[in-house]
Coordinates of C-alpha atoms and ligand atoms in Angstrom, one line a residue:
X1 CA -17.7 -21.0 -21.0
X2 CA -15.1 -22.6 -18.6
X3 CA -14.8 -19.5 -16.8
X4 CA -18.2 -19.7 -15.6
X5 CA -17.5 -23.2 -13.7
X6 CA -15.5 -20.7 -11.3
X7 CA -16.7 -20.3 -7.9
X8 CA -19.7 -17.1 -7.7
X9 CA -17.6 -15.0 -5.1
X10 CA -14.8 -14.9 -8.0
X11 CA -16.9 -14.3 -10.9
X12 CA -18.6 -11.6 -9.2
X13 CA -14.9 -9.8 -8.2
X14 CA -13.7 -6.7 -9.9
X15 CA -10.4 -7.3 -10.7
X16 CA -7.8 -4.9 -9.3
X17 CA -6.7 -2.1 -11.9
X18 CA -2.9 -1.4 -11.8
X19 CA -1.4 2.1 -13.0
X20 CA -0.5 2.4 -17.2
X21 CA 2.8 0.9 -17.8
X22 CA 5.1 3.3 -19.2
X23 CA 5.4 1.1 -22.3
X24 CA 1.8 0.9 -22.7
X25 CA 1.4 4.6 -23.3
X26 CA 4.8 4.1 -25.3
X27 CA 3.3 1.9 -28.3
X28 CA -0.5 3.9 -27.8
X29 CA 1.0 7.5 -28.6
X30 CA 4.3 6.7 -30.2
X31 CA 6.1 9.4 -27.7
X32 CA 9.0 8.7 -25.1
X33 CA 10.4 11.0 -22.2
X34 CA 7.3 9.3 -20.6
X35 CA 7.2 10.0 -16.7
X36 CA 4.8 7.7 -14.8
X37 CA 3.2 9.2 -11.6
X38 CA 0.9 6.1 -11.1
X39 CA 1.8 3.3 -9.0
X40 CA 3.4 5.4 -5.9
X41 CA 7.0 3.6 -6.2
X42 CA 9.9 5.2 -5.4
X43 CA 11.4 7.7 -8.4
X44 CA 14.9 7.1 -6.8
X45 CA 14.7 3.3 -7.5
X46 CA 16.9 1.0 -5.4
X47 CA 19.7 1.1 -2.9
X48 CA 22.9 0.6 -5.2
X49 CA 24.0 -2.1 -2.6
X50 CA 20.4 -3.7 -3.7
X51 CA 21.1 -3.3 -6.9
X52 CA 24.5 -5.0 -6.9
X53 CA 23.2 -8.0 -4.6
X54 CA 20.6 -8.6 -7.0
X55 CA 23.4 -8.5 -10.0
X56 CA 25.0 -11.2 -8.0
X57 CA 21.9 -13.1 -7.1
X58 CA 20.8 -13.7 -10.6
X59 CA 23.4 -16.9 -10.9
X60 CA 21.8 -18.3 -7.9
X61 CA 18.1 -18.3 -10.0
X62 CA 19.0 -21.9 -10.9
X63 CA 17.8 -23.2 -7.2
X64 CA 14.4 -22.3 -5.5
X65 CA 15.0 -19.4 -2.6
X66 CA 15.5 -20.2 0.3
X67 CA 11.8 -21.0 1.2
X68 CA 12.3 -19.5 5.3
X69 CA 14.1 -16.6 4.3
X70 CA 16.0 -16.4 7.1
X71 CA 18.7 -14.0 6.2
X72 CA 16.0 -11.2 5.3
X73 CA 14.0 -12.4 8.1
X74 CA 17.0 -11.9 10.7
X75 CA 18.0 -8.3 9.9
X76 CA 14.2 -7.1 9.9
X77 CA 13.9 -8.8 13.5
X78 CA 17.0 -6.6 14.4
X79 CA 15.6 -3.7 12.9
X80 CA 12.5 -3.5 14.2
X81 CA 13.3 -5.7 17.6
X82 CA 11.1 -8.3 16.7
X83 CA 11.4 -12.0 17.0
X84 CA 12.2 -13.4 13.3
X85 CA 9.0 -16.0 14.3
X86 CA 6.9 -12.8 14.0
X87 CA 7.5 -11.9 10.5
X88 CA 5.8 -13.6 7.3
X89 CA 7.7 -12.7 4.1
X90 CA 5.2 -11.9 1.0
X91 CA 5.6 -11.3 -2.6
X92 CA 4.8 -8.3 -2.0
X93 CA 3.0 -7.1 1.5
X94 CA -0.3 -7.7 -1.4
X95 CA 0.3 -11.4 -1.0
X96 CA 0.9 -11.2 2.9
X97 CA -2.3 -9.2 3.0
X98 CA -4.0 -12.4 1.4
X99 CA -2.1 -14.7 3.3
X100 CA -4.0 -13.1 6.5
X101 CA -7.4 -13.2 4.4
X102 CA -7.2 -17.0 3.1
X103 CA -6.0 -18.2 6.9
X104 CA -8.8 -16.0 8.5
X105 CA -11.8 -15.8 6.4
X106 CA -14.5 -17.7 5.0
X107 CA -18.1 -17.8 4.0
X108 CA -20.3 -16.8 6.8
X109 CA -17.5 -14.4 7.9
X110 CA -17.4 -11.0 7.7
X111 CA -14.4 -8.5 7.4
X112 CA -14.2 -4.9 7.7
X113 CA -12.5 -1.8 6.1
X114 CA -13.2 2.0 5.0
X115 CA -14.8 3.0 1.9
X116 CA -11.9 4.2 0.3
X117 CA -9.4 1.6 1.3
X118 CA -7.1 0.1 -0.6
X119 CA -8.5 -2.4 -3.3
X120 CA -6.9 -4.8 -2.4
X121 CA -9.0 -5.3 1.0
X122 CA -12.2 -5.9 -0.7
X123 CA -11.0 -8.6 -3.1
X124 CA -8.7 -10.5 -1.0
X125 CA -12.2 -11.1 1.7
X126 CA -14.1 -11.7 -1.9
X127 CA -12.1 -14.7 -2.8
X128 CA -12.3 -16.1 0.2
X129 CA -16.1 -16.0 -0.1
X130 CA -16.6 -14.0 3.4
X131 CA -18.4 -11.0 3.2
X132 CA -16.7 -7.7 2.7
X133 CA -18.2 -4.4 5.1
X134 CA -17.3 -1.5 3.5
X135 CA -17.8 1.5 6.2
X136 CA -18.9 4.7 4.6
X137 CA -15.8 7.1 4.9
X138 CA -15.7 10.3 6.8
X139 CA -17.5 13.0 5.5
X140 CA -16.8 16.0 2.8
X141 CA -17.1 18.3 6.3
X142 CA -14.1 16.3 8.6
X143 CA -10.7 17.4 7.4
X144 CA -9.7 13.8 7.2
X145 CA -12.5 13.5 4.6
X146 CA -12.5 10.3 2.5
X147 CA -10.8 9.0 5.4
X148 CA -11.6 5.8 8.1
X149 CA -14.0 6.6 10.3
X150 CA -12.8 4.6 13.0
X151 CA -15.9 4.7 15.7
X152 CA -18.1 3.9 12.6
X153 CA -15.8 1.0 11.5
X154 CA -15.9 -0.1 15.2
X155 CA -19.6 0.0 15.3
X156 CA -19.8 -2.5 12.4
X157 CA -17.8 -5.3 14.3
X158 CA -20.2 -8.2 15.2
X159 CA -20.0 -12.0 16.5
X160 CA -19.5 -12.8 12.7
X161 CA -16.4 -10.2 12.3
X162 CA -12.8 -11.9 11.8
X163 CA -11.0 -9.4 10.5
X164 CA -10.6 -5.6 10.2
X165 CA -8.6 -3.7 7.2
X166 CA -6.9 -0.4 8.3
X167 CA -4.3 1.3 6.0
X168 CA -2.4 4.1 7.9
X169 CA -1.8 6.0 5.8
X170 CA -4.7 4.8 3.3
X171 CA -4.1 4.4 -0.5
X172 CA -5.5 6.0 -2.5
X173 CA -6.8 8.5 -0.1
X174 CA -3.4 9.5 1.6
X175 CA -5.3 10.3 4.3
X176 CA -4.2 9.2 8.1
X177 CA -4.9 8.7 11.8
X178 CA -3.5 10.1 14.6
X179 CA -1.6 7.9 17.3
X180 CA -4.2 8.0 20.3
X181 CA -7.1 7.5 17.8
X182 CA -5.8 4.7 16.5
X183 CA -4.5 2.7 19.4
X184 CA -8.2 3.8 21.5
X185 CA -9.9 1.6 18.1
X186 CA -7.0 -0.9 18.4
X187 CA -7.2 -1.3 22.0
X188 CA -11.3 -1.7 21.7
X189 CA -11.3 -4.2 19.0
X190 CA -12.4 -7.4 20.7
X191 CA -10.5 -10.9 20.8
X192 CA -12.3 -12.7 18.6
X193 CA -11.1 -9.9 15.3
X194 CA -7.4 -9.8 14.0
X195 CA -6.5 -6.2 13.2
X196 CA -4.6 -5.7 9.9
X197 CA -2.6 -2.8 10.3
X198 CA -1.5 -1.6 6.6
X199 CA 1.4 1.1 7.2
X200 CA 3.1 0.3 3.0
X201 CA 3.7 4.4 3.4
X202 CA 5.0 3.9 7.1
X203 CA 8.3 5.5 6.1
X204 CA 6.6 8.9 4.6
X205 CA 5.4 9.8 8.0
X206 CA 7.6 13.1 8.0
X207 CA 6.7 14.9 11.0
X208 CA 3.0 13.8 11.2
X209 CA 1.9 12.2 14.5
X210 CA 1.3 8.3 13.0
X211 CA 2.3 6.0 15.0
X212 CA 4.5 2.8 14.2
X213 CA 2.3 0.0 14.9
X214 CA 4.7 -2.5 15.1
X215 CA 5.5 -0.9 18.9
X216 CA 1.5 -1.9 19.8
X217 CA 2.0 -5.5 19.0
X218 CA 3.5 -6.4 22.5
X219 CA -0.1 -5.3 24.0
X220 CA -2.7 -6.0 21.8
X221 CA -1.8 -9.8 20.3
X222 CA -4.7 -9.5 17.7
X223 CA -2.7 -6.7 16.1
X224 CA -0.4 -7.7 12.6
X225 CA 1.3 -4.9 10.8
X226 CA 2.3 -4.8 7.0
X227 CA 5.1 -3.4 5.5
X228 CA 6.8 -3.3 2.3
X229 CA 9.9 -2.7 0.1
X230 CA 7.8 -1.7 -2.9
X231 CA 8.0 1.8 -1.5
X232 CA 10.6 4.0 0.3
X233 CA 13.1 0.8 -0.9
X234 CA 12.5 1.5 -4.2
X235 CA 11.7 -2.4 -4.9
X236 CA 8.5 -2.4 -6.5
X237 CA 9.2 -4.7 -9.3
X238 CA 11.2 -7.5 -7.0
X239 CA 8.1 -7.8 -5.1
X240 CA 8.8 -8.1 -1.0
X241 CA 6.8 -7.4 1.6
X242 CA 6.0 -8.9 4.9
X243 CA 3.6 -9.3 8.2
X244 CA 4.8 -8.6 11.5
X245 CA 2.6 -10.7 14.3
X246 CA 2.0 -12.6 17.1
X247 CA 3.6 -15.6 16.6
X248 CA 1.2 -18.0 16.3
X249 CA -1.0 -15.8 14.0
X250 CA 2.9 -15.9 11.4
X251 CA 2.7 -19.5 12.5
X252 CA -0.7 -19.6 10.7
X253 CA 0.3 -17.2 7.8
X254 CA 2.9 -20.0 7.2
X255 CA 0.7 -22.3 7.1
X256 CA -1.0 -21.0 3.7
X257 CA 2.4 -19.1 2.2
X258 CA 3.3 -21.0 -1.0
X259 CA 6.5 -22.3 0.2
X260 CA 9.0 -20.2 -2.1
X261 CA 6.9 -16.8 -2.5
X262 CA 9.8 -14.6 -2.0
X263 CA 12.2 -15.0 -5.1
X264 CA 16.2 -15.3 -4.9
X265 CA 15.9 -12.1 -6.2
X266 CA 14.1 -10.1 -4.4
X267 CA 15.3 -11.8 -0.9
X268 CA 18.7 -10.8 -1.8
X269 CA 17.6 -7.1 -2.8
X270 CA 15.8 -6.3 0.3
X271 CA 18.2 -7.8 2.7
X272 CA 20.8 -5.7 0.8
X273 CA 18.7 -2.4 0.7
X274 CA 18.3 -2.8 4.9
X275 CA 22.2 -1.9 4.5
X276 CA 21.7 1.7 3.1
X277 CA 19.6 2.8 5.7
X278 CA 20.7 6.6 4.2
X279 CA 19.2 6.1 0.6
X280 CA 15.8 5.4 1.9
X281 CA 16.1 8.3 4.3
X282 CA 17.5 10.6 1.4
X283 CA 14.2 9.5 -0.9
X284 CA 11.6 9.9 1.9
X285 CA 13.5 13.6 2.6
X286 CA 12.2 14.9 -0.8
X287 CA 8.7 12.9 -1.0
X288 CA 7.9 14.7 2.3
X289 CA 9.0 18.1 1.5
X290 CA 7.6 17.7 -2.1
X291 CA 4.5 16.7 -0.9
X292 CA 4.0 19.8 0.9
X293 CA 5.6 21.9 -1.8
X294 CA 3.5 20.2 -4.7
X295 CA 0.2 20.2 -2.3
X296 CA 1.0 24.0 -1.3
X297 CA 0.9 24.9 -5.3
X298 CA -2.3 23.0 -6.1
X299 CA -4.5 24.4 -3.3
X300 CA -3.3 27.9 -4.0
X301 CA -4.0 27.2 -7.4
X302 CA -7.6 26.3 -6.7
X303 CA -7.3 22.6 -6.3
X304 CA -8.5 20.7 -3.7
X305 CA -5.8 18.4 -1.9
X306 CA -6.8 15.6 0.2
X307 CA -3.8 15.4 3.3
X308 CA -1.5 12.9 2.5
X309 CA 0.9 11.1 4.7
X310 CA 2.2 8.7 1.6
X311 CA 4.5 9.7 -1.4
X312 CA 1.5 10.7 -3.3
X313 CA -1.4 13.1 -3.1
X314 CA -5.0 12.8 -4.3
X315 CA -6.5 15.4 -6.2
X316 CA -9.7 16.9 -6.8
X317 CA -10.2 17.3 -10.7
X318 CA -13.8 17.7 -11.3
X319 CA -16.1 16.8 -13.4
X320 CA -13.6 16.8 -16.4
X321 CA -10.7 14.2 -14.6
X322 CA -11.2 11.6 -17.3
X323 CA -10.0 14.5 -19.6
X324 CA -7.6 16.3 -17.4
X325 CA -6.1 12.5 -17.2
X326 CA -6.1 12.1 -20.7
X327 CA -4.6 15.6 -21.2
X328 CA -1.9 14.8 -19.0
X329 CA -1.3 11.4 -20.7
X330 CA -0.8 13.2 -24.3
X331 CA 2.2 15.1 -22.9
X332 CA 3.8 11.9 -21.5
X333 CA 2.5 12.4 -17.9
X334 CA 0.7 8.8 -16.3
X335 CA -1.5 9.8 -13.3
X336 CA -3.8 7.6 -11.7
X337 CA -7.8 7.8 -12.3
X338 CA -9.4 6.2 -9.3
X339 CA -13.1 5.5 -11.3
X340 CA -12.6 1.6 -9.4
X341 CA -12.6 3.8 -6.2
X342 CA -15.9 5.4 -6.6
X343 CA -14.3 8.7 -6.9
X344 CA -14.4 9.5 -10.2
X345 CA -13.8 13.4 -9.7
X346 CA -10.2 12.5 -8.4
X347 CA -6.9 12.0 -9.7
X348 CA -4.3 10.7 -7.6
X349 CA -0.6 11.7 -8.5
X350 CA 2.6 9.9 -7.2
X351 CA 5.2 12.3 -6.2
X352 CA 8.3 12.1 -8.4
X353 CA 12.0 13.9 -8.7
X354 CA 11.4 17.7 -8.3
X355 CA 11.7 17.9 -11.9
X356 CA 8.9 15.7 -12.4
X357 CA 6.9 17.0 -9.8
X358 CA 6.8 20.5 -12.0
X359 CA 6.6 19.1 -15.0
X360 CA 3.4 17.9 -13.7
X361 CA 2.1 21.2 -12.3
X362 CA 3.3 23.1 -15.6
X363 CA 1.0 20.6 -17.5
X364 CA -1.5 20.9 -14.4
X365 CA -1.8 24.5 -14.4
X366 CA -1.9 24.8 -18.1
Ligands
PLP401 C1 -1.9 0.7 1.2 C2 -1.1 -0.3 0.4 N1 -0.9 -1.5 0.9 C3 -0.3 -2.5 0.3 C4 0.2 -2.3 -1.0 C5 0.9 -3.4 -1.7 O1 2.2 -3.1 -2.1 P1 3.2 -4.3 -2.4 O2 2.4 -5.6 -2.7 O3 3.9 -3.8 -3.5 O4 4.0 -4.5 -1.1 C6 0.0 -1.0 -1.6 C7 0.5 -0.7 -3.0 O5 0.2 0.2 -3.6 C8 -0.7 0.0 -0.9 O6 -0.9 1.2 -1.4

């Protein structure tokens, strides 16, 4: 078959498997009132000033975006007191996350992340034909458990090692790394290894002690930050994200970017959304106290809750989590199985409205 002609790296990759669209389980069980719990976007949706900008945008799809996007660019420098030659716009902070993977990697190289980690990691090194080192997570014993151990992950650095994967917080995990921890691995990584800082949940901190990376990457150069509008924005479907960097490590990213990645769309949405600084903030405000509330209710319910600094938590279901999923799918609620993970005794639930969030426990605790 054609298929096969592909190069062996691909045809050995396991593809990435997204949450069920609510439409799927629409047309598979003929019910609606669906809520979906899967994909950890943002229940509140978009900034109405997004929304409107986008309304307007849409007569501009005629022409390509503008390829440098330097009005989104602009305000993120401001807001995060960057220079704008730092940042690398993605479709998505997924495509920035390959950008860095295609301009750093190949065969003969090696890249390293947590068991655990975000899928994306492992198949971004894949297709570049490097060689994936997945570091065995922290054990059932730490109470980060499932979580990177960082002096294990720095152990497994070597000549060959370009790059090294660390989600803070981690999907689908939730779990998180202190400050101090995290800048002691950071600041021991040596020159020769870019570290990819993935902080998607960044805005979810609440009152934990993370640390916003993009204030390390004045002293350690090697050091590039993702971030995206696919969360706390609410902007999942537009698809933006971007890299914050060293200059000449965006100058690179550049180099590889498909020149119009970032649609008119989706530039003018996230530019807009920077506006309403208050909507994200009034989101984030009831992920984080749901997250406690919902978290509280499970473990004194008997379930085990994995800490969580994201708008999500992961859940231990037990043998029976295929079924508890598929329970939960027959009354209209979509949860995420995370089988692809190697933890097939977890579920992992997105935190919705309040009224989502218990009509998820009701069916939980039924
Ligand atoms: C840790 C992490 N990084 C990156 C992403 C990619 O998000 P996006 O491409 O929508 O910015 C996700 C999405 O789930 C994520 O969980």
């Amino acid at each position: 078959m054609p298929g096969d002609l592909a190069v062996e790296n691909v045809r050995s990759l396991a593809p990435y498997v997204p949450g069920k669209p609510i439409e799927e389980l629409e047309r598979e069980l003929g019910i609606t009132n669906i809520i979906k719990l899967a994909s950890n976007e943002n229940p509140f949706g978009p900034s109405p000033l997004a929304i409107a900008a986008m309304q307007r945008a849409l007569s501009d799809t005629w022409l390509y975006p503008d390829g440098s996007g330097h009005v989104l660019k602009q305000k993120l420098a401001a807001k995060l007191g960057v220079g704008i030659n730092q940042i690398t716009l993605g479709n998505g902070s997924n495509d920035a996350l390959v950008l860095l993977a295609e301009a750093f990697l190949k065969p003969g190289l090696e890249a390293v992340y947590s068991q655990y980690a975000f899928a994306v990691y492992p198949i971004a090194v894949q297709a570049t034909g490097a060689t994936g080192i997945a570091v065995p997570a922290l054990p059932p014993s730490s109470n980060m458990r499932l979580g990177h151990d960082l002096p294990a992950m720095a152990r497994a650095i070597n000549t060959r090692t370009r790059v090294v994967f660390i989600a803070n917080p981690n999907n689908p995990t939730g779990t998180w790394m202190p400050a101090p921890e995290l800048e002691a691995f950071i600041a021991a990584v040596p020159p020769h290894v870019v570290v990819a800082l993935d902080e998607a949940y960044f805005e979810y901190i609440g009152g934990l002690p993370l640390q916003d990376g993009i204030q390390w990457l004045d002293r350690y150069p090697n050091l590039v930050v993702f971030r995206t509008f696919s969360k706390a924005y609410g902007l999942a479907g537009v698809r933006v994200g971007y890299a914050v960097s060293h200059p000449t490590v965006a100058d690179m990213l550049n180099r590889v970017r498909q020149a119009f990645n970032v649609s008119v769309v989706a530039l003018a949405g996230a530019a807009a959304a920077l506006d309403d600084p208050a909507h994200v903030e009034a989101a984030v405000k009831v992920a984080v106290a749901e997250r406690s509330r919902v978290s509280q209710r499970l473990t004194s319910g008997g379930t085990r809750v994995v800490p969580s600094a994201g708008n999500f938590l992961l859940l231990h279901a037990g043998a029976n989590a295929q079924a508890r999923f598929q329970a939960l799918l027959r009354q209209g609620i979509i949860v995420r199985p995370v089988g692809n993970y190697q933890l097939p005794e977890h579920l992992r639930v997105t935190l919705g409205t309040v009224e989502q969030n218990d009509r998820f426990l009701r069916a939980w605790e039924a």
